[in-house]
CSV table of C-alpha atoms in Angstrom, one decimal:
chain,number,residue,atom,x,y,z
A,45,UNK,CA,12.6,23.8,-41.2
A,46,UNK,CA,15.7,21.5,-41.1
A,47,UNK,CA,19.2,21.9,-39.6
A,48,UNK,CA,22.2,23.0,-40.4
A,49,UNK,CA,24.2,19.5,-41.2
A,50,UNK,CA,21.7,17.3,-40.0
A,51,UNK,CA,21.9,13.7,-41.2
A,52,UNK,CA,18.2,12.6,-43.0
A,53,UNK,CA,15.6,10.6,-41.3
A,54,UNK,CA,15.9,7.6,-42.5
A,55,UNK,CA,15.9,5.1,-40.2
A,56,UNK,CA,17.6,1.6,-41.8
A,57,UNK,CA,20.1,4.1,-42.4
A,58,UNK,CA,23.5,2.1,-40.9
A,59,UNK,CA,24.6,4.2,-38.1
A,60,UNK,CA,26.8,1.3,-35.6
A,61,UNK,CA,30.2,2.8,-36.3
A,62,UNK,CA,31.4,6.6,-34.3
A,63,UNK,CA,28.9,9.5,-36.0
A,64,UNK,CA,30.9,11.7,-37.5
A,65,UNK,CA,30.5,14.9,-35.3
A,66,UNK,CA,29.6,17.6,-38.3
A,67,UNK,CA,26.6,15.9,-38.5
A,68,UNK,CA,24.6,14.1,-36.2
A,69,UNK,CA,24.2,14.5,-32.8
A,70,UNK,CA,23.0,12.6,-29.6
A,71,UNK,CA,19.6,12.0,-28.4
A,72,UNK,CA,19.8,10.7,-24.8
A,73,UNK,CA,15.9,10.0,-22.9
A,74,UNK,CA,16.5,9.6,-19.5
A,75,UNK,CA,13.5,6.6,-17.0
A,76,UNK,CA,9.8,8.5,-15.9
A,77,UNK,CA,7.2,5.8,-15.2
A,78,UNK,CA,4.8,5.9,-18.4
A,79,UNK,CA,5.5,9.6,-18.2
A,80,UNK,CA,8.0,9.2,-20.9
A,81,UNK,CA,5.3,8.1,-23.8
A,82,UNK,CA,6.2,11.8,-24.1
A,83,UNK,CA,10.3,10.5,-26.0
A,84,UNK,CA,7.4,8.9,-29.0
A,85,UNK,CA,6.2,13.1,-29.5
A,86,UNK,CA,10.2,13.4,-29.0
A,87,UNK,CA,10.3,11.9,-33.0
A,88,UNK,CA,7.6,13.2,-34.1
A,89,UNK,CA,9.1,16.4,-33.8
A,90,UNK,CA,12.8,16.0,-34.2
A,91,UNK,CA,11.3,13.7,-38.0
A,92,UNK,CA,9.1,16.8,-39.2
A,93,UNK,CA,12.4,18.0,-38.8
A,94,UNK,CA,14.4,15.9,-40.8
A,95,UNK,CA,16.8,15.4,-38.1
A,96,UNK,CA,17.7,11.5,-36.4
A,97,UNK,CA,20.5,11.0,-33.7
A,98,UNK,CA,23.6,8.7,-34.3
A,99,UNK,CA,23.0,7.5,-31.4
A,100,UNK,CA,20.3,6.9,-28.7
A,101,UNK,CA,21.0,6.7,-25.1
A,102,UNK,CA,17.9,5.5,-23.7
A,103,UNK,CA,17.6,4.4,-19.7
A,104,UNK,CA,13.9,3.0,-18.9
A,105,UNK,CA,11.1,3.1,-20.4
A,106,UNK,CA,13.3,5.6,-22.2
A,107,UNK,CA,15.8,3.1,-22.9
A,108,UNK,CA,12.4,1.4,-24.2
A,109,UNK,CA,10.6,3.8,-26.5
A,110,UNK,CA,14.1,4.2,-28.0
A,111,UNK,CA,15.4,0.6,-29.6
A,112,UNK,CA,11.0,0.6,-30.6
A,113,UNK,CA,12.9,3.7,-32.6
A,114,UNK,CA,16.3,1.9,-34.0
A,115,UNK,CA,14.3,-0.9,-34.5
A,116,UNK,CA,12.6,0.7,-37.4
A,117,UNK,CA,9.4,1.1,-35.5
A,118,UNK,CA,7.7,4.3,-37.2
A,119,UNK,CA,7.0,7.3,-35.2
A,120,UNK,CA,3.2,6.4,-36.1
A,121,UNK,CA,3.3,2.4,-34.5
A,122,UNK,CA,4.4,3.6,-31.7
A,123,UNK,CA,1.6,6.1,-31.3
A,124,UNK,CA,-1.0,3.9,-32.1
A,125,UNK,CA,0.7,-0.1,-29.6
A,126,UNK,CA,1.4,3.4,-26.3
A,127,UNK,CA,-3.3,4.6,-26.4
A,128,UNK,CA,-3.5,-0.1,-26.8
A,129,UNK,CA,-1.7,0.4,-23.8
A,130,UNK,CA,-3.8,-0.6,-20.7
A,131,UNK,CA,-2.3,-0.5,-16.7
A,132,UNK,CA,-2.4,-4.7,-17.1
A,133,UNK,CA,0.0,-5.5,-19.8
A,134,UNK,CA,2.5,-3.4,-17.6
A,135,UNK,CA,0.9,-5.4,-13.7
A,136,UNK,CA,0.4,-7.4,-12.9
A,137,UNK,CA,1.0,-9.1,-8.8
A,138,UNK,CA,2.8,-11.5,-8.2
A,139,UNK,CA,0.2,-13.3,-6.4
A,140,UNK,CA,1.9,-15.8,-6.2
A,141,UNK,CA,5.0,-14.8,-4.9
A,142,UNK,CA,3.5,-12.1,-2.4
A,143,UNK,CA,1.7,-15.0,-0.8
A,144,UNK,CA,4.7,-17.6,-0.2
A,145,UNK,CA,7.4,-15.8,-0.3
A,146,UNK,CA,6.1,-12.8,1.6
A,147,UNK,CA,9.7,-10.6,1.9
A,148,UNK,CA,11.8,-13.2,-0.1
A,149,UNK,CA,10.2,-12.2,-3.5
A,150,UNK,CA,11.9,-10.5,-6.1
A,151,UNK,CA,9.8,-7.7,-6.5
A,152,UNK,CA,5.6,-6.5,-6.3
A,153,UNK,CA,4.8,-7.9,-9.8
A,154,UNK,CA,5.2,-9.8,-12.7
A,155,UNK,CA,8.1,-9.3,-15.5
A,156,UNK,CA,5.8,-12.0,-18.1
A,157,UNK,CA,3.7,-8.7,-19.1
A,158,UNK,CA,6.1,-6.2,-19.2
A,159,UNK,CA,8.6,-8.9,-21.1
A,160,UNK,CA,5.6,-8.9,-23.9
A,161,UNK,CA,5.7,-5.9,-24.4
A,162,UNK,CA,8.4,-5.1,-25.5
A,163,UNK,CA,9.3,-8.2,-27.3
A,164,UNK,CA,6.2,-6.5,-28.8
A,165,UNK,CA,8.0,-3.6,-29.5
A,166,UNK,CA,11.9,-4.6,-30.5
A,167,UNK,CA,11.4,-8.8,-31.5
A,168,UNK,CA,14.9,-10.8,-31.1
A,169,UNK,CA,17.4,-8.7,-32.3
A,170,UNK,CA,20.9,-8.4,-30.8
A,171,UNK,CA,22.2,-4.7,-30.6
A,172,UNK,CA,24.5,-6.4,-33.3
A,173,UNK,CA,21.6,-6.5,-35.5
A,174,UNK,CA,19.8,-1.9,-35.3
A,175,UNK,CA,20.4,-0.3,-37.9
A,176,UNK,CA,20.2,2.7,-35.5
A,177,UNK,CA,23.6,3.3,-33.1
A,178,UNK,CA,22.0,2.2,-29.7
A,179,UNK,CA,23.1,1.9,-26.4
A,180,UNK,CA,20.6,0.6,-22.5
A,181,UNK,CA,21.3,2.0,-19.2
A,182,UNK,CA,21.3,-0.9,-16.7
A,183,UNK,CA,22.7,-1.7,-13.1
A,184,UNK,CA,24.7,-3.9,-12.1
A,185,UNK,CA,22.8,-5.3,-8.8
A,186,UNK,CA,25.7,-6.9,-6.6
A,187,UNK,CA,28.2,-4.4,-7.9
A,188,UNK,CA,26.7,-1.8,-8.9
A,189,UNK,CA,27.8,-0.8,-12.0
A,190,UNK,CA,27.0,1.2,-13.9
A,191,UNK,CA,26.5,-1.6,-17.3
A,192,UNK,CA,26.1,0.1,-20.4
A,193,UNK,CA,24.9,-2.1,-23.4
A,194,UNK,CA,25.7,-1.5,-27.1
A,195,UNK,CA,28.9,-0.6,-26.2
A,196,UNK,CA,31.6,-3.0,-27.9
A,197,UNK,CA,32.1,-6.1,-26.2
A,198,UNK,CA,28.0,-5.7,-24.9
A,199,UNK,CA,27.1,-6.2,-29.1
A,200,UNK,CA,25.4,-9.6,-28.8
A,201,UNK,CA,23.2,-10.0,-25.7
A,202,UNK,CA,19.2,-9.5,-27.0
A,203,UNK,CA,17.7,-6.1,-27.0
A,204,UNK,CA,14.7,-7.3,-25.2
A,205,UNK,CA,16.6,-8.4,-23.0
A,206,UNK,CA,18.9,-5.3,-21.5
A,207,UNK,CA,15.4,-3.2,-22.1
A,208,UNK,CA,13.6,-5.6,-19.9
A,209,UNK,CA,16.2,-4.9,-17.4
A,210,UNK,CA,16.3,-1.3,-18.0
A,211,UNK,CA,12.5,-0.8,-17.0
A,212,UNK,CA,13.1,-2.9,-14.0
A,213,UNK,CA,12.3,-0.1,-11.2
A,214,UNK,CA,13.9,-2.7,-8.0
A,215,UNK,CA,11.1,-3.6,-5.9
A,216,UNK,CA,8.6,-2.8,-8.3
A,217,UNK,CA,9.6,-5.9,-11.3
A,218,UNK,CA,13.2,-8.6,-10.2
A,219,UNK,CA,16.1,-8.0,-12.0
A,220,UNK,CA,17.1,-9.1,-15.3
A,221,UNK,CA,19.5,-11.9,-16.0
A,222,UNK,CA,22.1,-11.7,-18.4
A,223,UNK,CA,24.7,-13.3,-19.3
A,224,UNK,CA,24.4,-15.2,-16.0
A,225,UNK,CA,23.9,-11.8,-14.0
A,226,UNK,CA,21.6,-9.6,-12.4
A,227,UNK,CA,20.2,-6.7,-13.8
A,228,UNK,CA,18.1,-3.5,-12.8
A,229,UNK,CA,16.0,-0.1,-13.8
A,230,UNK,CA,20.3,2.8,-15.2
A,231,UNK,CA,18.4,5.2,-13.6
A,232,UNK,CA,19.8,3.8,-9.8
A,233,UNK,CA,23.1,5.5,-11.4
A,234,UNK,CA,21.8,7.9,-13.6
A,235,UNK,CA,18.8,8.3,-15.1
A,236,UNK,CA,19.5,11.2,-17.8
A,237,UNK,CA,22.8,9.2,-18.8
A,238,UNK,CA,24.2,12.3,-20.6
A,239,UNK,CA,28.3,11.0,-19.2
A,240,UNK,CA,28.3,8.5,-21.4
A,241,UNK,CA,27.0,9.8,-23.8
A,242,UNK,CA,29.9,12.9,-23.8
A,243,UNK,CA,31.8,10.6,-24.3
A,244,UNK,CA,31.8,9.4,-26.8
A,245,UNK,CA,31.6,11.6,-29.0
A,246,UNK,CA,32.0,15.3,-28.9
A,247,UNK,CA,28.5,15.4,-31.8
A,248,UNK,CA,26.0,17.9,-29.7
A,249,UNK,CA,23.6,16.1,-26.6
A,250,UNK,CA,19.8,16.3,-27.2
A,251,UNK,CA,18.7,14.3,-23.5
A,252,UNK,CA,14.8,14.6,-22.6
A,253,UNK,CA,14.2,14.8,-19.6
A,254,UNK,CA,10.9,13.4,-18.1
A,255,UNK,CA,11.7,12.6,-14.4
A,256,UNK,CA,11.3,17.3,-13.3
A,257,UNK,CA,9.5,17.1,-10.3
A,258,UNK,CA,8.6,21.4,-10.5
A,259,UNK,CA,4.9,20.4,-8.9
A,260,UNK,CA,4.4,19.9,-5.6
A,261,UNK,CA,1.9,16.9,-4.7
A,262,UNK,CA,-0.9,17.3,-2.2
A,263,UNK,CA,-1.7,15.3,0.8
A,264,UNK,CA,-3.6,12.8,-1.4
A,265,UNK,CA,-1.1,12.4,-4.3
A,266,UNK,CA,1.5,11.1,-1.7
A,267,UNK,CA,-1.3,8.6,1.2
A,268,UNK,CA,-0.2,4.8,0.4
A,269,UNK,CA,2.8,2.7,0.2
A,270,UNK,CA,2.8,3.5,-4.4
A,271,UNK,CA,2.7,6.7,-4.1
A,272,UNK,CA,5.2,7.0,-1.6
A,273,UNK,CA,8.0,4.7,-3.1
A,274,UNK,CA,6.6,6.9,-7.0
A,275,UNK,CA,7.2,10.5,-5.5
A,276,UNK,CA,10.8,9.0,-3.5
A,277,UNK,CA,11.9,8.2,-7.5
A,278,UNK,CA,10.5,11.3,-8.7
A,279,UNK,CA,12.7,13.1,-5.9
A,280,UNK,CA,15.3,11.3,-6.1
A,281,UNK,CA,16.0,11.3,-10.8
A,282,UNK,CA,15.7,15.1,-10.2
A,283,UNK,CA,17.6,15.8,-7.4
A,284,UNK,CA,20.8,13.0,-9.9
A,285,UNK,CA,20.3,15.2,-13.0
A,286,UNK,CA,20.5,18.2,-10.9
A,287,UNK,CA,23.3,17.2,-10.2
A,288,UNK,CA,25.5,16.0,-12.6
A,289,UNK,CA,24.4,18.6,-14.9
A,290,UNK,CA,25.5,21.1,-12.9
A,291,UNK,CA,27.6,23.9,-14.2
A,292,UNK,CA,28.1,21.2,-17.1
A,293,UNK,CA,31.9,21.6,-19.2
A,294,UNK,CA,30.6,18.7,-22.4
A,295,UNK,CA,29.6,18.6,-25.8
A,296,UNK,CA,26.5,21.5,-26.8
A,297,UNK,CA,23.7,20.1,-24.3
A,298,UNK,CA,20.1,21.1,-25.7
A,299,UNK,CA,18.2,20.2,-22.5
A,300,UNK,CA,14.6,19.6,-23.6
A,301,UNK,CA,11.2,19.2,-20.3
A,302,UNK,CA,8.2,18.4,-21.3
A,303,UNK,CA,5.2,19.1,-19.4
A,304,UNK,CA,4.5,16.8,-17.3
A,305,UNK,CA,5.8,17.0,-14.2
A,306,UNK,CA,2.0,17.2,-12.5
A,307,UNK,CA,0.8,13.1,-14.2
A,308,UNK,CA,1.9,10.4,-12.2
A,309,UNK,CA,5.1,7.9,-12.6
A,310,UNK,CA,2.4,5.7,-13.6
A,311,UNK,CA,-0.9,7.3,-14.8
A,312,UNK,CA,-2.5,5.1,-18.0
A,313,UNK,CA,-4.8,7.0,-19.1
A,314,UNK,CA,-2.8,10.7,-20.4
A,315,UNK,CA,-1.0,9.1,-23.6
A,316,UNK,CA,-2.2,11.8,-25.3
A,317,UNK,CA,-1.4,14.4,-23.4
A,318,UNK,CA,1.6,12.7,-22.9
A,319,UNK,CA,2.8,12.3,-26.6
A,320,UNK,CA,2.0,16.3,-27.3
A,321,UNK,CA,3.9,17.3,-24.0
A,322,UNK,CA,7.2,15.7,-25.1
A,323,UNK,CA,5.8,17.8,-28.9
A,324,UNK,CA,5.3,20.7,-28.6
A,325,UNK,CA,8.7,20.8,-26.1
A,326,UNK,CA,11.2,19.4,-28.9
A,327,UNK,CA,9.4,21.7,-31.8
A,328,UNK,CA,9.3,25.0,-29.2
A,329,UNK,CA,13.3,24.1,-27.9
A,330,UNK,CA,15.1,23.3,-32.0
A,331,UNK,CA,13.0,26.0,-32.3
A,332,UNK,CA,14.3,28.7,-30.4
A,333,UNK,CA,17.9,27.0,-31.6
A,334,UNK,CA,17.0,29.5,-34.6
A,335,UNK,CA,17.7,26.4,-36.9
A,336,UNK,CA,21.2,25.9,-35.7
A,337,UNK,CA,21.3,23.0,-33.6
A,338,UNK,CA,24.9,22.9,-34.7
A,339,UNK,CA,26.5,25.6,-34.2
A,340,UNK,CA,25.5,26.1,-30.6
A,341,UNK,CA,28.5,27.0,-28.3
A,342,UNK,CA,29.1,23.6,-25.0
A,343,UNK,CA,27.5,24.9,-22.6
A,344,UNK,CA,23.7,24.1,-22.7
A,345,UNK,CA,20.4,25.1,-23.8
A,346,UNK,CA,18.7,27.4,-25.1
A,347,UNK,CA,18.9,29.7,-22.5
A,348,UNK,CA,17.2,31.9,-20.8
A,349,UNK,CA,17.6,36.1,-19.7
A,350,UNK,CA,15.3,36.5,-16.6
A,351,UNK,CA,14.2,38.6,-13.4
A,352,UNK,CA,14.5,37.6,-10.0
A,353,UNK,CA,12.3,39.4,-7.9
A,354,UNK,CA,10.6,38.1,-4.0
A,355,UNK,CA,8.2,39.4,-2.3
A,356,UNK,CA,9.5,41.0,0.9
A,357,UNK,CA,6.3,40.5,2.9
A,358,UNK,CA,6.1,36.3,1.9
A,359,UNK,CA,10.1,36.0,2.5
A,360,UNK,CA,10.2,34.7,5.8
A,361,UNK,CA,14.2,34.9,6.1
A,362,UNK,CA,15.3,31.2,6.3
A,363,UNK,CA,18.1,32.2,3.8
A,364,UNK,CA,18.1,29.1,2.0
A,365,UNK,CA,18.0,30.9,-1.5
A,366,UNK,CA,20.3,31.7,0.1
A,367,UNK,CA,22.9,28.7,0.6
A,368,UNK,CA,21.2,27.3,-3.0
A,369,UNK,CA,21.9,30.7,-4.8
A,370,UNK,CA,24.5,33.3,-3.0
A,371,UNK,CA,25.2,34.3,-6.9
A,372,UNK,CA,21.9,36.0,-6.1
A,373,UNK,CA,20.4,36.2,-2.2
A,374,UNK,CA,22.2,37.8,0.1
A,375,UNK,CA,20.2,38.9,3.2
A,376,UNK,CA,19.3,42.1,3.7
A,377,UNK,CA,20.2,44.3,7.1
A,378,UNK,CA,16.3,43.7,8.1
A,379,UNK,CA,16.5,40.0,7.8
A,380,UNK,CA,14.3,39.5,4.2
A,381,UNK,CA,16.7,38.0,0.7
A,382,UNK,CA,17.8,40.1,-1.7
A,383,UNK,CA,18.3,39.6,-5.4
A,384,UNK,CA,21.7,40.9,-6.2
A,385,UNK,CA,21.4,40.5,-8.9
A,386,UNK,CA,18.0,40.5,-10.4
A,387,UNK,CA,18.7,39.4,-13.8
A,388,UNK,CA,20.2,36.8,-15.1
A,389,UNK,CA,21.0,34.2,-18.4
A,390,UNK,CA,19.5,30.3,-17.1
A,391,UNK,CA,19.7,27.5,-18.2
A,392,UNK,CA,17.1,25.0,-18.1
A,393,UNK,CA,19.1,23.8,-14.8
A,394,UNK,CA,18.7,27.0,-12.9
A,395,UNK,CA,16.4,28.5,-11.1
A,396,UNK,CA,15.0,25.8,-8.0
A,397,UNK,CA,15.7,27.9,-5.4
A,398,UNK,CA,12.2,29.2,-7.3
A,399,UNK,CA,10.4,26.2,-6.4
A,400,UNK,CA,12.3,25.5,-3.1
A,401,UNK,CA,11.3,28.9,-1.3
A,402,UNK,CA,8.8,27.0,1.5
A,403,UNK,CA,6.6,30.5,1.4
A,404,UNK,CA,6.4,31.2,-2.8
A,405,UNK,CA,8.3,34.7,-1.9
A,406,UNK,CA,10.6,33.9,-5.2
A,407,UNK,CA,9.3,34.7,-8.8
A,408,UNK,CA,10.5,35.4,-12.3
A,409,UNK,CA,9.6,37.6,-15.2
A,410,UNK,CA,11.5,37.8,-18.8
A,411,UNK,CA,14.1,40.3,-18.4
A,412,UNK,CA,12.3,42.3,-20.7
A,413,UNK,CA,8.8,42.4,-19.2
A,414,UNK,CA,10.0,43.0,-16.5
A,415,UNK,CA,10.2,46.6,-13.6
């Protein structure tokens, strides 16, 4: 199935100029550690439908996968390379720095393995050389300012340097120096950089979020420094994304959320599952739109019609749901949560109160199948 008005898939097509909003779309890829390998499946699903973004905006590993595609790497090549990546190809402890510099060490891991991996994917090209327009999301470590490499005036930098900076999670990898300044992961400011995409074009946006945290972690999954740090990152990223997408007022935004929340950010043994999850989520989401990507109205998509229910026996009357969604819930005279409007039209960002209920008293069902 092909979407009307979409640009045919053409990796070598020069899209360096501002895209025509009637002919293309913007693809935004979030960070999320190794879970971002799901983005490879996203490109696979788009390719099968003859869809190619006119602009790719990436953060952290989203910038790495996006840069690989924009530099001409095929989906098959990305998939083959991802399946060969091992922990030592990314994470090598900076023993010397840790031993001699201790708390003055720039990071836990050495920069060289990650830089070699990125260089292998994108080579020595600058943003000006790319056949497809790319923006890489970074943060200036000293000023705290978000810097998007690939914007006018920032086209002369090496793509590999910008991607390395975007992947430099503070504390894990050293900051990347570009043109005399230090840069780190853009996820510190905006893990899913849809605001930039909206400011550049009125074209529809497909945003892929792999940082969702809708699965509770068991106690053993949060033991130790690394696990605690990673879990903290997941919570910060998801909270940040929910805040920026709530009451979205930009161009039509299609949010794709692959089911990868149960996988650790730095798990190297789930690559095939991650790629498949990205492919499946993208294919299902696009098919839900009925083949009309460029005809969807403003707002966030896809929308679902669901019925919200409260198990009164489980409810303890803490009122958390009332605080989070006063338009949906109230406390009954019995002190229990009560649904005022059971049938809700949900965007992909709605319903966080289901996960946040401390006693799992809230559930949802498709409206047409719920009694």
